[in-house]
Structures are given as C-alpha cells and as structure tokens.
CSV table of C-alpha atoms (C1' of nucleotides) in Angstrom, one decimal:
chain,number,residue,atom,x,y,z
A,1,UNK,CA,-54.9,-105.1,66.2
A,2,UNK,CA,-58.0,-106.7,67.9
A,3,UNK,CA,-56.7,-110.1,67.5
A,4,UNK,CA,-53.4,-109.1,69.1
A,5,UNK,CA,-55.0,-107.6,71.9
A,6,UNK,CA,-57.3,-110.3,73.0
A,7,UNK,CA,-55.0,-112.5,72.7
A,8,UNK,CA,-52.4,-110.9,74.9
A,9,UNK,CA,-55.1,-110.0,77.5
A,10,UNK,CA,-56.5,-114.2,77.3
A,11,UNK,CA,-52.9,-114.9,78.4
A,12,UNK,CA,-52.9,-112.9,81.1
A,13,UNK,CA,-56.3,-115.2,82.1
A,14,UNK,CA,-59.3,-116.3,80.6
A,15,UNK,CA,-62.3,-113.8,80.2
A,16,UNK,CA,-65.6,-113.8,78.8
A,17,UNK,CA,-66.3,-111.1,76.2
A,18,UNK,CA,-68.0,-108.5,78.3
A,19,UNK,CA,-65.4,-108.2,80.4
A,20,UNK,CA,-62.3,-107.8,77.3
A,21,UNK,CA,-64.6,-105.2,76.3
A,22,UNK,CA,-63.7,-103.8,79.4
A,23,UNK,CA,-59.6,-104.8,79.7
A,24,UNK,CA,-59.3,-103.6,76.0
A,25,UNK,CA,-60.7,-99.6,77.1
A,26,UNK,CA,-58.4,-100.5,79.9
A,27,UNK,CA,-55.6,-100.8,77.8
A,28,UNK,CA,-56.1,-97.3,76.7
A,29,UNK,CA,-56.5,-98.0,73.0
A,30,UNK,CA,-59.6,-98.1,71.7
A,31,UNK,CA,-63.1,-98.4,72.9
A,32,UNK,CA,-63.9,-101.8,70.5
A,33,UNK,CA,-68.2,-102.0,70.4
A,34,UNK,CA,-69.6,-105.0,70.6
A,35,UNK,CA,-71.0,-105.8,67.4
A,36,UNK,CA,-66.8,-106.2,66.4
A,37,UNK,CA,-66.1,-107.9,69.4
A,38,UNK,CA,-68.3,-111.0,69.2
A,39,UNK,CA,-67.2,-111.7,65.5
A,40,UNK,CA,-63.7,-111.4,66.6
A,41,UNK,CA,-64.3,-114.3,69.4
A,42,UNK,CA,-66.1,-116.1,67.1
A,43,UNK,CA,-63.2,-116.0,64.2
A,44,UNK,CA,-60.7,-116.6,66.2
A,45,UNK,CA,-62.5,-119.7,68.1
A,46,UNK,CA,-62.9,-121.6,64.5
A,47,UNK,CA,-59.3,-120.7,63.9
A,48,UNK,CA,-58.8,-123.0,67.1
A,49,UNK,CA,-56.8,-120.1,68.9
A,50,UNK,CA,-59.3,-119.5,71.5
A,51,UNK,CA,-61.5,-121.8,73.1
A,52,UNK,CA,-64.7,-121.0,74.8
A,53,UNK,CA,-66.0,-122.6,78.1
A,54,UNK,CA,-69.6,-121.7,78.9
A,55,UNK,CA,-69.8,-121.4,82.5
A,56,UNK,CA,-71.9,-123.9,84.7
A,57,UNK,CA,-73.7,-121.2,86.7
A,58,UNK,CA,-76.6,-119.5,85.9
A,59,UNK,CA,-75.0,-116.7,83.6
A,60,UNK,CA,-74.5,-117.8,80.1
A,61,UNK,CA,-70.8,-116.5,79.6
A,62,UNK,CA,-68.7,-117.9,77.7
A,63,UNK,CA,-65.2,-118.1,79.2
A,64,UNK,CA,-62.5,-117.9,76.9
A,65,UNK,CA,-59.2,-119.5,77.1
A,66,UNK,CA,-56.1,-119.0,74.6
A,67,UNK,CA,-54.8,-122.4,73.0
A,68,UNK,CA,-51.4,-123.6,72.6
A,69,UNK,CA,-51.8,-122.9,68.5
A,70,UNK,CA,-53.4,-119.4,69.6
A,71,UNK,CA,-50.3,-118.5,71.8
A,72,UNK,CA,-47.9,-119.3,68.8
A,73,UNK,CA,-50.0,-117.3,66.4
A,74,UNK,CA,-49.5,-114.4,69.4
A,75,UNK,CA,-46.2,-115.1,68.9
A,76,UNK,CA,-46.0,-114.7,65.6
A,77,UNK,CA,-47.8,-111.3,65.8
A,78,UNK,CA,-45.6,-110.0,68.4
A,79,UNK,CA,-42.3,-110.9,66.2
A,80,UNK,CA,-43.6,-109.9,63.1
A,81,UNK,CA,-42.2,-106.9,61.6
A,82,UNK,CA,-45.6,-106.0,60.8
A,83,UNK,CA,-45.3,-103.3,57.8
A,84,UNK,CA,-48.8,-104.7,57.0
A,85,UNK,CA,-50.9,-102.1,59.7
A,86,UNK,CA,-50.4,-98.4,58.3
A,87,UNK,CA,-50.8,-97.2,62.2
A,88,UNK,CA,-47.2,-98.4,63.4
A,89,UNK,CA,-47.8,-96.4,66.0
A,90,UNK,CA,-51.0,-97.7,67.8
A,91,UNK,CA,-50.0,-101.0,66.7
A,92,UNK,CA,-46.5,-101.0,68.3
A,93,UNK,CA,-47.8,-99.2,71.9
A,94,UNK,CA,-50.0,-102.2,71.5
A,95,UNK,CA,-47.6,-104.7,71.3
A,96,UNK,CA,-45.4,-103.2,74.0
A,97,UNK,CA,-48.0,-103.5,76.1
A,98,UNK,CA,-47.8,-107.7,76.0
A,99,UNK,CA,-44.0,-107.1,75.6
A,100,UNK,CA,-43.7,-109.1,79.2
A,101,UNK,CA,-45.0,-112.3,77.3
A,102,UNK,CA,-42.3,-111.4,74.2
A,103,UNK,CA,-38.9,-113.4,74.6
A,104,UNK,CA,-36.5,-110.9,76.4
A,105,UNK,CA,-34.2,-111.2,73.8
A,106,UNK,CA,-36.9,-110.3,70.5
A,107,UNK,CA,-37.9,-106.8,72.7
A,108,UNK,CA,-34.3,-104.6,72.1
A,109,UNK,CA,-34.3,-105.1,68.1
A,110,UNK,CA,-38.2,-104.4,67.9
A,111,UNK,CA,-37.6,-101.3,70.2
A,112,UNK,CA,-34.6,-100.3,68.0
A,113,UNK,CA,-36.9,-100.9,64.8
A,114,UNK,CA,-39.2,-98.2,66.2
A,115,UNK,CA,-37.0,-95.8,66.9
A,116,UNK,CA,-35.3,-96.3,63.4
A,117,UNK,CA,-39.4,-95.7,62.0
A,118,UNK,CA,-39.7,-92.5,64.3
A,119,UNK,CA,-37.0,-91.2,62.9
A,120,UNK,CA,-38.1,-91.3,59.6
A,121,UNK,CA,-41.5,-90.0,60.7
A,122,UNK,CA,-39.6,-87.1,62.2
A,123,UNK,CA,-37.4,-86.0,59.4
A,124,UNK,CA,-41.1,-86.9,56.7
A,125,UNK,CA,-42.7,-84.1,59.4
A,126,UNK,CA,-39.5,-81.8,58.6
A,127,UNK,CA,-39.4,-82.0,55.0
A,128,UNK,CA,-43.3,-81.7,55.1
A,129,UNK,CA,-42.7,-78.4,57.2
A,130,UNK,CA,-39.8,-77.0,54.9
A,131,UNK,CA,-41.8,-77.6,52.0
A,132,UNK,CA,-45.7,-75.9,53.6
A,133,UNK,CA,-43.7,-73.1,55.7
A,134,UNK,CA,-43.3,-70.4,52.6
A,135,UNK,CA,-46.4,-71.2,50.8
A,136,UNK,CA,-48.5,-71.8,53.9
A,137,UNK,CA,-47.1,-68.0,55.3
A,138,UNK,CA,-48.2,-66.6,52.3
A,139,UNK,CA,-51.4,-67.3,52.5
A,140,UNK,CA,-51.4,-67.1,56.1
A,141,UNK,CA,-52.3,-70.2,56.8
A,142,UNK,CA,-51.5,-70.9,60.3
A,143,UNK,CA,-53.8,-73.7,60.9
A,144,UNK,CA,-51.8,-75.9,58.8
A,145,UNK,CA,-48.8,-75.3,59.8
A,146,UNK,CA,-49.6,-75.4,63.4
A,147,UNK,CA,-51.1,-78.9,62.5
A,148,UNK,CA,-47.7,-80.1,60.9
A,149,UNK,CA,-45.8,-78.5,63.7
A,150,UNK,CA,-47.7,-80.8,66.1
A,151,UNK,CA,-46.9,-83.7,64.4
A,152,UNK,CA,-43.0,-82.5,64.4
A,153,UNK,CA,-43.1,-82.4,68.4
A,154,UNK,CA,-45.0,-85.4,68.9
A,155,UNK,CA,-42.4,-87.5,66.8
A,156,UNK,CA,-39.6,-85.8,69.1
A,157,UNK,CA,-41.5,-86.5,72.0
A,158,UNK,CA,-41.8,-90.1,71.1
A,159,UNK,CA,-38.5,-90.6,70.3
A,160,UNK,CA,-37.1,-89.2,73.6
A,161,UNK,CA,-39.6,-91.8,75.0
A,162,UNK,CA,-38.0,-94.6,72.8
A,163,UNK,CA,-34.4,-93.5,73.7
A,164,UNK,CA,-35.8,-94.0,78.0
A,165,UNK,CA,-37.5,-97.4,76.8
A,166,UNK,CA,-33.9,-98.4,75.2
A,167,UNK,CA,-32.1,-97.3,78.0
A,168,UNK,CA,-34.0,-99.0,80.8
A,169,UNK,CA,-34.1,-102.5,78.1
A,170,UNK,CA,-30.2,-101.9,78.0
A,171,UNK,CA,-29.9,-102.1,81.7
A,172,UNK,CA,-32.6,-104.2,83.2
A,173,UNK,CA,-33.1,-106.9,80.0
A,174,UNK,CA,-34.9,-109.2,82.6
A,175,UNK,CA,-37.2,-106.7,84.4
A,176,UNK,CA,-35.4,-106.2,87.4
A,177,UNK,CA,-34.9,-102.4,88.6
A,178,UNK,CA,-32.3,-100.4,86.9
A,179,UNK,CA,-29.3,-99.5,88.5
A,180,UNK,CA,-29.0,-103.3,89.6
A,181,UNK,CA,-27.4,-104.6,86.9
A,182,UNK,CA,-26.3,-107.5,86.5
A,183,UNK,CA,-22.7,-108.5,88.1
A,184,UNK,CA,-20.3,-110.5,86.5
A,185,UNK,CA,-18.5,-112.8,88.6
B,1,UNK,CA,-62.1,-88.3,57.4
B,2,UNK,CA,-61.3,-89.2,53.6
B,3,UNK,CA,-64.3,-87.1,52.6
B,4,UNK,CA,-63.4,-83.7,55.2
B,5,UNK,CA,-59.7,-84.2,53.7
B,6,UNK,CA,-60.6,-84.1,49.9
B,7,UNK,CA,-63.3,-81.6,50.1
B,8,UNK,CA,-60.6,-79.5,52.0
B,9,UNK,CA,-58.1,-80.0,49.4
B,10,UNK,CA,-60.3,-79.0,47.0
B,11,UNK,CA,-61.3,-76.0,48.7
B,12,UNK,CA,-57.4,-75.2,48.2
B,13,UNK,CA,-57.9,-75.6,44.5
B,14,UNK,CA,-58.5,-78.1,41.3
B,15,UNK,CA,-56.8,-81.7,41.3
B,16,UNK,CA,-56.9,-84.6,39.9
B,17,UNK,CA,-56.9,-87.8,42.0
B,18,UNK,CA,-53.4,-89.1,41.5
B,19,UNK,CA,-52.3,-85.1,42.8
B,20,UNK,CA,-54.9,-85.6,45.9
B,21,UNK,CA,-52.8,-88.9,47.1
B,22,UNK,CA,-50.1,-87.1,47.0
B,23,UNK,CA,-51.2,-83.4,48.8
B,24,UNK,CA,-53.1,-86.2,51.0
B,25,UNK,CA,-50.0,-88.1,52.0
B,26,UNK,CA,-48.4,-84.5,52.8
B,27,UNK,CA,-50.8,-83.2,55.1
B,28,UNK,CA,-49.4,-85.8,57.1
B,29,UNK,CA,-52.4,-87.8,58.5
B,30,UNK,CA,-52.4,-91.2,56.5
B,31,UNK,CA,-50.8,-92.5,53.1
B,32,UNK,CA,-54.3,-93.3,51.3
B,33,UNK,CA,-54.4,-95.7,48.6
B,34,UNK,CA,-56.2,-95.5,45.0
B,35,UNK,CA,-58.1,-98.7,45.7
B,36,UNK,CA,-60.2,-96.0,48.5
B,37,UNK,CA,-59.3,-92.4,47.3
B,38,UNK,CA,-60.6,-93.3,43.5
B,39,UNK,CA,-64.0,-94.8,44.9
B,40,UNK,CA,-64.3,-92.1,47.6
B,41,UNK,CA,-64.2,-89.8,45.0
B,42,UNK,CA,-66.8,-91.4,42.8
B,43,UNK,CA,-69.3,-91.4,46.1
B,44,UNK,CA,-68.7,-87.7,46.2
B,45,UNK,CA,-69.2,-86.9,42.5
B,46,UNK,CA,-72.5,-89.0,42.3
B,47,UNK,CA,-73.6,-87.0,45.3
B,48,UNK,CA,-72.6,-83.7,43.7
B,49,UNK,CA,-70.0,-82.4,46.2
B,50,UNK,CA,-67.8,-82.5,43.6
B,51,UNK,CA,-67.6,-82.1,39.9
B,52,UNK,CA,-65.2,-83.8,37.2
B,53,UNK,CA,-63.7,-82.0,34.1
B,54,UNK,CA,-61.7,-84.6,31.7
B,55,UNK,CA,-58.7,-82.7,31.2
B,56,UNK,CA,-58.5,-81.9,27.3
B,57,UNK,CA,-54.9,-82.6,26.6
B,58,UNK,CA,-53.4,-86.5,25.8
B,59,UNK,CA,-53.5,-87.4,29.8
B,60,UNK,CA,-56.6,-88.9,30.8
B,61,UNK,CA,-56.7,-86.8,33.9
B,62,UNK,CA,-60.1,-86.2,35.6
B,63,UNK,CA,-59.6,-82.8,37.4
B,64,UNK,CA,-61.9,-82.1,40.1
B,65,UNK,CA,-63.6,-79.2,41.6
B,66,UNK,CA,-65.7,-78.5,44.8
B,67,UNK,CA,-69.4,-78.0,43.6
B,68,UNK,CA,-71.4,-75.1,46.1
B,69,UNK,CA,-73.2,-78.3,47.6
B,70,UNK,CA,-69.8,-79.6,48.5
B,71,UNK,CA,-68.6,-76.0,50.1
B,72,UNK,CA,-71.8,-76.6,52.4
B,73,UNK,CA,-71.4,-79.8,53.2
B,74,UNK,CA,-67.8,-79.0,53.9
B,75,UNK,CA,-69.1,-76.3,56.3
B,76,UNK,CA,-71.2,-78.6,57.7
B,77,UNK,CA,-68.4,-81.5,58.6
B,78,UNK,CA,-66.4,-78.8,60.1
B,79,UNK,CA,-68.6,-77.6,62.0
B,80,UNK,CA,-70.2,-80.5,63.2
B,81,UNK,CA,-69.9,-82.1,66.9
B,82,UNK,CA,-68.7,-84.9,65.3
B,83,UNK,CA,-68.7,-87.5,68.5
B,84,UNK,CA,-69.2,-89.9,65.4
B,85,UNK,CA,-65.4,-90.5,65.1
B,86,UNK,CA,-64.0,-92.3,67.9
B,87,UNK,CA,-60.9,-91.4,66.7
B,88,UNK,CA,-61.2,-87.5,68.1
B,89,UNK,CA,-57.4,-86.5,68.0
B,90,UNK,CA,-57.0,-87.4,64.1
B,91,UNK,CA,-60.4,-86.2,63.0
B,92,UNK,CA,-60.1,-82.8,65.4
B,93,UNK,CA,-56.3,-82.2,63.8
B,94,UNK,CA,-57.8,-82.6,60.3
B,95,UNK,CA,-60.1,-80.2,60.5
B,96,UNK,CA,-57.9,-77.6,62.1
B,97,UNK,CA,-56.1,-78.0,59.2
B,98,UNK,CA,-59.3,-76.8,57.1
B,99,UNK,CA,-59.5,-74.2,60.0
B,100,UNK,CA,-58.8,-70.7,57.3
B,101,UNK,CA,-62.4,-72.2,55.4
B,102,UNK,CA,-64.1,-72.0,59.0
B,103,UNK,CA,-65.9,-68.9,59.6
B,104,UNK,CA,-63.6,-66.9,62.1
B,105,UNK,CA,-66.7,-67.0,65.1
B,106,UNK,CA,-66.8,-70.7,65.4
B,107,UNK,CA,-63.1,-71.1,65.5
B,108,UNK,CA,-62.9,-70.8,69.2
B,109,UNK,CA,-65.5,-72.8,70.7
B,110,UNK,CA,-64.2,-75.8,68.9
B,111,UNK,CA,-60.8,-75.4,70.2
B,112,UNK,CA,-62.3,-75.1,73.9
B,113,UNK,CA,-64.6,-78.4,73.3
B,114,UNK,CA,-61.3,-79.8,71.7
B,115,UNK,CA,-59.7,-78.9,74.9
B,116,UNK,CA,-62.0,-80.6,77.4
B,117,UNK,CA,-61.9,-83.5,75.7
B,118,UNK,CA,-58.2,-84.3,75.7
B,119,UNK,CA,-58.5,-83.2,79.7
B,120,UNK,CA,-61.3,-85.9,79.8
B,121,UNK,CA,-58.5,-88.5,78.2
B,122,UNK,CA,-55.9,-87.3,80.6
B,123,UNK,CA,-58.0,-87.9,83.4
B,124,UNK,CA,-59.0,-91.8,81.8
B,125,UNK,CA,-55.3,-92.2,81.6
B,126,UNK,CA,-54.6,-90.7,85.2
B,127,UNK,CA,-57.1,-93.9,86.5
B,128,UNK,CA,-55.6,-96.5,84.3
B,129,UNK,CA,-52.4,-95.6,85.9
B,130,UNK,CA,-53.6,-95.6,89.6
B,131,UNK,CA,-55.7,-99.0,89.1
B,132,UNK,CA,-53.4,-101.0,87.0
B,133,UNK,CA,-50.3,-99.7,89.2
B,134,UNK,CA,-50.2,-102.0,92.1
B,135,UNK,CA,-51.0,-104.8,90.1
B,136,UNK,CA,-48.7,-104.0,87.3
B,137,UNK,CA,-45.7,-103.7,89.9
B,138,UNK,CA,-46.6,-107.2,92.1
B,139,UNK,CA,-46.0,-109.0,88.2
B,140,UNK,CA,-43.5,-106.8,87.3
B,141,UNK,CA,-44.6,-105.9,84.3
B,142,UNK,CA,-42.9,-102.6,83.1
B,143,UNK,CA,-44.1,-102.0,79.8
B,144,UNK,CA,-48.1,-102.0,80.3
B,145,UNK,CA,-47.2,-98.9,82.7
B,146,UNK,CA,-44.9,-97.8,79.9
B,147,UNK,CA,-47.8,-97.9,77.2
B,148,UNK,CA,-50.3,-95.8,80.0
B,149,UNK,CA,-47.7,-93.2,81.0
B,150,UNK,CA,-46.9,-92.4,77.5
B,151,UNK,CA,-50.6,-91.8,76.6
B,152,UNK,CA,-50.9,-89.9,79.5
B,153,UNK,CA,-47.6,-87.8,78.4
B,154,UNK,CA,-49.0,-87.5,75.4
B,155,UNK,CA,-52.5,-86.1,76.8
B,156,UNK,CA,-50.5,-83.2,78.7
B,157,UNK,CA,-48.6,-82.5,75.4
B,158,UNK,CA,-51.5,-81.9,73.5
B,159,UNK,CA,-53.0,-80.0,76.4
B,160,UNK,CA,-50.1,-77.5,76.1
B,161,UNK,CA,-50.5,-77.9,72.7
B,162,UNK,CA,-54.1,-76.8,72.5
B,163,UNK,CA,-53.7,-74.1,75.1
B,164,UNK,CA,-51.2,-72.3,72.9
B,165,UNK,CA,-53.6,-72.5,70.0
B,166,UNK,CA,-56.3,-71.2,71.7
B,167,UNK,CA,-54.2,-68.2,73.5
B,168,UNK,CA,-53.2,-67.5,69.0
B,169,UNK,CA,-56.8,-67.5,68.8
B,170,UNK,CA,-57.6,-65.4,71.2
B,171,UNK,CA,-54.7,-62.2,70.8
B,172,UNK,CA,-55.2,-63.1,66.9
B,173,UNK,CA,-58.5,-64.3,65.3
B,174,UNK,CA,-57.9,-63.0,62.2
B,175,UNK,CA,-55.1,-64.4,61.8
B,176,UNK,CA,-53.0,-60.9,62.3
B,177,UNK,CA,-49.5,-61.8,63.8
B,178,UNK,CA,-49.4,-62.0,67.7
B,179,UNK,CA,-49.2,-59.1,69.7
B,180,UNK,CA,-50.9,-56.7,66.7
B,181,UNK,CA,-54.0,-57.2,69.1
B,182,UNK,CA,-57.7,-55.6,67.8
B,183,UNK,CA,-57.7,-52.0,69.2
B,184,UNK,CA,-61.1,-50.5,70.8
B,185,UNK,CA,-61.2,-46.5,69.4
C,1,DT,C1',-37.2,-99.2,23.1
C,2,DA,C1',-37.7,-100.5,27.6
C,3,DA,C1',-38.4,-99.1,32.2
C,4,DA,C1',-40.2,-96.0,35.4
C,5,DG,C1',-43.7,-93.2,36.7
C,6,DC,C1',-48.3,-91.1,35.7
C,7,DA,C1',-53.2,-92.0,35.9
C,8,DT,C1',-57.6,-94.4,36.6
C,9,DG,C1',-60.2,-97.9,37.8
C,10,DT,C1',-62.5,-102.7,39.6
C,11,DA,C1',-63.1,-106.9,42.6
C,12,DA,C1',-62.7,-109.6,46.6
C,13,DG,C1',-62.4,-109.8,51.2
C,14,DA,C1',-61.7,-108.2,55.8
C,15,DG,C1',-63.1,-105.8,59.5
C,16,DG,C1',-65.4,-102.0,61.8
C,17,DT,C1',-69.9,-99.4,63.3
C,18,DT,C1',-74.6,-98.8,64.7
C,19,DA,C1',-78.9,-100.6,65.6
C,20,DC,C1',-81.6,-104.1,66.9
C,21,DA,C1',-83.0,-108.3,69.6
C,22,DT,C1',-83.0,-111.1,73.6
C,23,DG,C1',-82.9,-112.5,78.2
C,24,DA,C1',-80.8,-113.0,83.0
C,25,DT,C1',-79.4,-110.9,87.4
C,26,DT,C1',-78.8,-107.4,90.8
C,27,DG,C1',-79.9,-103.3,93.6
C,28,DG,C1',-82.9,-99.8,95.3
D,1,DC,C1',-91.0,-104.9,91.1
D,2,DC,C1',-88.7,-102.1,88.1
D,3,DA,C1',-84.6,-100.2,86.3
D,4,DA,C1',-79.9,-100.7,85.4
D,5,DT,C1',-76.5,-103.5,84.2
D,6,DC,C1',-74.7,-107.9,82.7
D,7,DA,C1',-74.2,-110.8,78.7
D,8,DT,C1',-74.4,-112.5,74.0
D,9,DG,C1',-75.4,-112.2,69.6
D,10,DT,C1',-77.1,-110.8,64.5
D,11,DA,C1',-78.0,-107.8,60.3
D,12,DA,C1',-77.2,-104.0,57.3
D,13,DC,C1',-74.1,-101.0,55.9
D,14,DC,C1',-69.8,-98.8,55.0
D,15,DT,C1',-65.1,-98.2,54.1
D,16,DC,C1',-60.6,-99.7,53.8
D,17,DT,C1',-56.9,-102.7,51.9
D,18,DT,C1',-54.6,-105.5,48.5
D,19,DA,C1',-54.2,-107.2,44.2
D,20,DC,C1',-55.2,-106.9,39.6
D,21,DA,C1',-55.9,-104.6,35.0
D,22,DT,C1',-55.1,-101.1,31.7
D,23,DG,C1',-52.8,-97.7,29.0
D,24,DC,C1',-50.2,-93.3,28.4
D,25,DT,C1',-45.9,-90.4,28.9
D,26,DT,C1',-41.3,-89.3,30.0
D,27,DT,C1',-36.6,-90.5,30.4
D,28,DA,C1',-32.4,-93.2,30.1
DNA sequence: TAAAGCATGTAAGAGGTTACATGATTGG
DNA sequence: CCAATCATGTAACCTCTTACATGCTTTA
C-alpha cells in the first residue's frame, strides 16, 4: 500500500518526505506517521526505486525522485492482480487513484475484476444476513444485524459506483469527456 | 480489534479457536488467519481474559471461555474513546456489533461521537475535493476525483446510516420494536 | 485407505505505531 | 527571542502474514 502510493505520488514529481506525509492524507487514505514513512524511503532507496537528492539550500531535505526500475516495479503493482492485500478495497481506490499513469488499455479488465469481487462481497453480505437474521431476532440482537445490513448497502453502493466508473471507461477510454466519443471515419 | 472481536464472541458463548475463525470471518470485518488468532489467543489466556478447558473427548479442542477479568476489560474496550485506532469506521462497526453487552446508558453518546466524527471526514473530503479540483481537471485526471468523490459518497452514506441508528436508539433503547415508545404514567 | 477437513501451533519476516531525539527556519 | 512548524531520523514494541509442522477424524 505505502509503496504504491509513494511511488505513484514521486511520478507525479519529486518530493521530500514531509511533504508525501502530506499528499498521502491528501489522498484520503490513511494518515501514514512518520516513524513508517522514513523506513519506507529508506527501503525503497536501497531497492534503487527511489533516489534521494539532498537539496543545496540551507534545509536538509531530501528530495526524492522515482527511477526507471522504480516506475517498472509501479508498474508491476498497478497490473498485479494483487490477491496478496486482504483490504481489496482500500488497495484498489488506491490504485485507481494513479490509474492516469496505468496503460489505458490494463484499466477496463482491472475495473471489471472489481466489480466481479464486489459482487461476491455482496452476495458473502447476503448469505451472512440470511444466515444472522432468525438467530439474531431471537435474541434481539439488533446491533448485529444493523452492522451486517451496513455492509450489504455499502457493497451496493459500491457497485453502482463501479458500474458509473465502467461506463464512463467504456465511453471515454482516453480521458476525454463523455458523450464525445470517438468517430469513426 | 482482534482482542474486542474474540472477547465479544465469547461473550456470545464457549468456542474453540478453529470455531472463532470461522464466527470471525462471518461477522464480516476481516478473514483472520491461525498464524494471528491462535497467538492472540494465547496473549489473552496468559493475561487471564480468557480461560481454556481441553475438551475431554478424542478432539484436541481447547474450548474457551471469557473469565470476569475479560467481561471488564471487554467493558472497558467498548467503552473506551478509543482515538487509538486510526482506523475509526472498522473499529466503531465492531463494537456496535458488541453493542447488546453495552450497558443501555452509554449506548447513545457513542453513536453521537460516532456521528461527528464521520461529519468531520465528510468535511476533510469536501476540501480534498475543492483543492485538488482545478488541478485535477487542467491534467485531466478523472480518477483521483473519482477516488475523493467516492469517499465523500461514502461519508454521506454512513451519515444516513448513523442518523437512522441513532433515531432506533432514541424511540427504542431497549431494544423494544419502533414505535412501542416508553410511556410516562 | 486415501483425501479432505478439523484442530492447534511455531518461526521468520515484514511493516506499522508511538515515543523520543535533534536541529533549522519562520512568524509574531 | 520564543514558539510553532519544518524536517529527518531511530528504537522499542506489537501484531499481522505466510509458510511450515503435526496429527486426528470423517467421508468417499
């Protein structure tokens, strides 16, 4: 996750590491603390996919840069399938975020991908519902239910959002505003 | 979270680990594996929150129990301001699972904290929108807007969400059926 | 009887957090 | 000039994951 986001925001331009600390909360994610920053900098320098500059003026910040190798590893992390992180769902808002830097024609089967897991989430929330509903009313446990029921509508919410993301991918593949398609001569 | 979860589960009844993955798994937060659910439960045994009773028949099965140390401590985490997690939505939902073990009293002013702090994140994701906007639009990147105006979807959703469980709370906080409101003689 | 599932556990390694330590620069 | 903020980093600790190891029970 970390790795993946600083790498995506170094392509966007470099940055020393107080100020990713800063893009990352930005991104809306996560607020990443220093003491897992650093390391992460560190690491991924003697991997050779970053490279640090310290800057000439007076503040000692370390500029960061991504390197050809890093932006092959980012890549690689954007295109991987990924069952590895048990959060698919921060981890794929995550890489939709750097989806701009992806190859246009990698984004529709990874979108497509994520509906498919929704829907399985969805129908795991069902059966989890259908299964609590009798014993949890019995008890009258409402909390529980209520708790399931929540993660029912969030799943159709995010699929509805998935189905829009789809849609505008179908009809605007290179970014440009939908309804201007493109013509065929 | 792994602690709240078991102790909870156990508040439900006697299991044994390989039962807990599973109830785990189906209150529909995370899929934990043994190689962290066996030693979690270890740390809470050696701290007495729990207490192991090797089942007597051929299976090996070490059935556990909450201990009255564990019940407090249990009280305790559910009780508690908890602004240790940064992960609020997850840890808040996992304890309103637990919420029929919360004394009736503190059941509201944790919803109405709960509350404020998802308008507090809808209000972070209301600024990320306005700054990155411009800038997001002159590069044409879609998807980094996508990623913000889903989370900020998603903060409205659980608003409504949490507004509904609150107005249960409120016409029902014993858990009577809506509308049965408490009469004054 | 062999395979699949039940059941518990350990070891190595990765990565995260908080707390601590240090020092420069900027603004009131 | 003093406080706040910028800026980088380390150390101790904790927990999670994967992979491995073991052995029992049920079912085909």
């Amino acid at each position: 996750m970390l790795e993946l986001a600083v790498l995506g925001l170094l392509r966007d331009g470099a940055h020393h590491g107080y100020e990713l600390k800063r893009l990352l909360a930005d991104l809306g994610f996560w607020s990443v603390s220093f003491g897992s920053l650093y390391p992460a900098l560190r690491r991924l320098e003697r991997r050779d996919l970053i490279e640090a500059q310290v800057s000439s003026d007076k503040r000692r910040r370390k500029v960061y840069r991504i390197t050809d190798e890093g932006d092959d590893y980012f890549q690689d992390l954007m295109r991987s399938d990924d069952t590895s992180t048990a959060d698919d769902d921060r981890s794929f808002r995550l890489r939709l975020a750097f989806f701009e830097y992806l190859d246009p024609d990698r984004r529709l089967p990874i979108l497509e991908r994520r509906r498919h897991q929704i829907i399985e989430e969805r129908d795991r929330m069902k059966r989890r519902l259908g299964r609590n509903r009798e014993r949890a009313k019995a008890r009258g446990d409402r909390y529980r239910l209520a708790v399931l029921e929540h993660g029912l509508r969030r799943a159709e919410a995010d699929l509805a959002w998935i189905d829009e993301l789809i849609m505008a991918e179908r009809t605007a593949p290179d970014g440009f505003s939908p309804g201007v398609a493109p013509e065929m001569p």
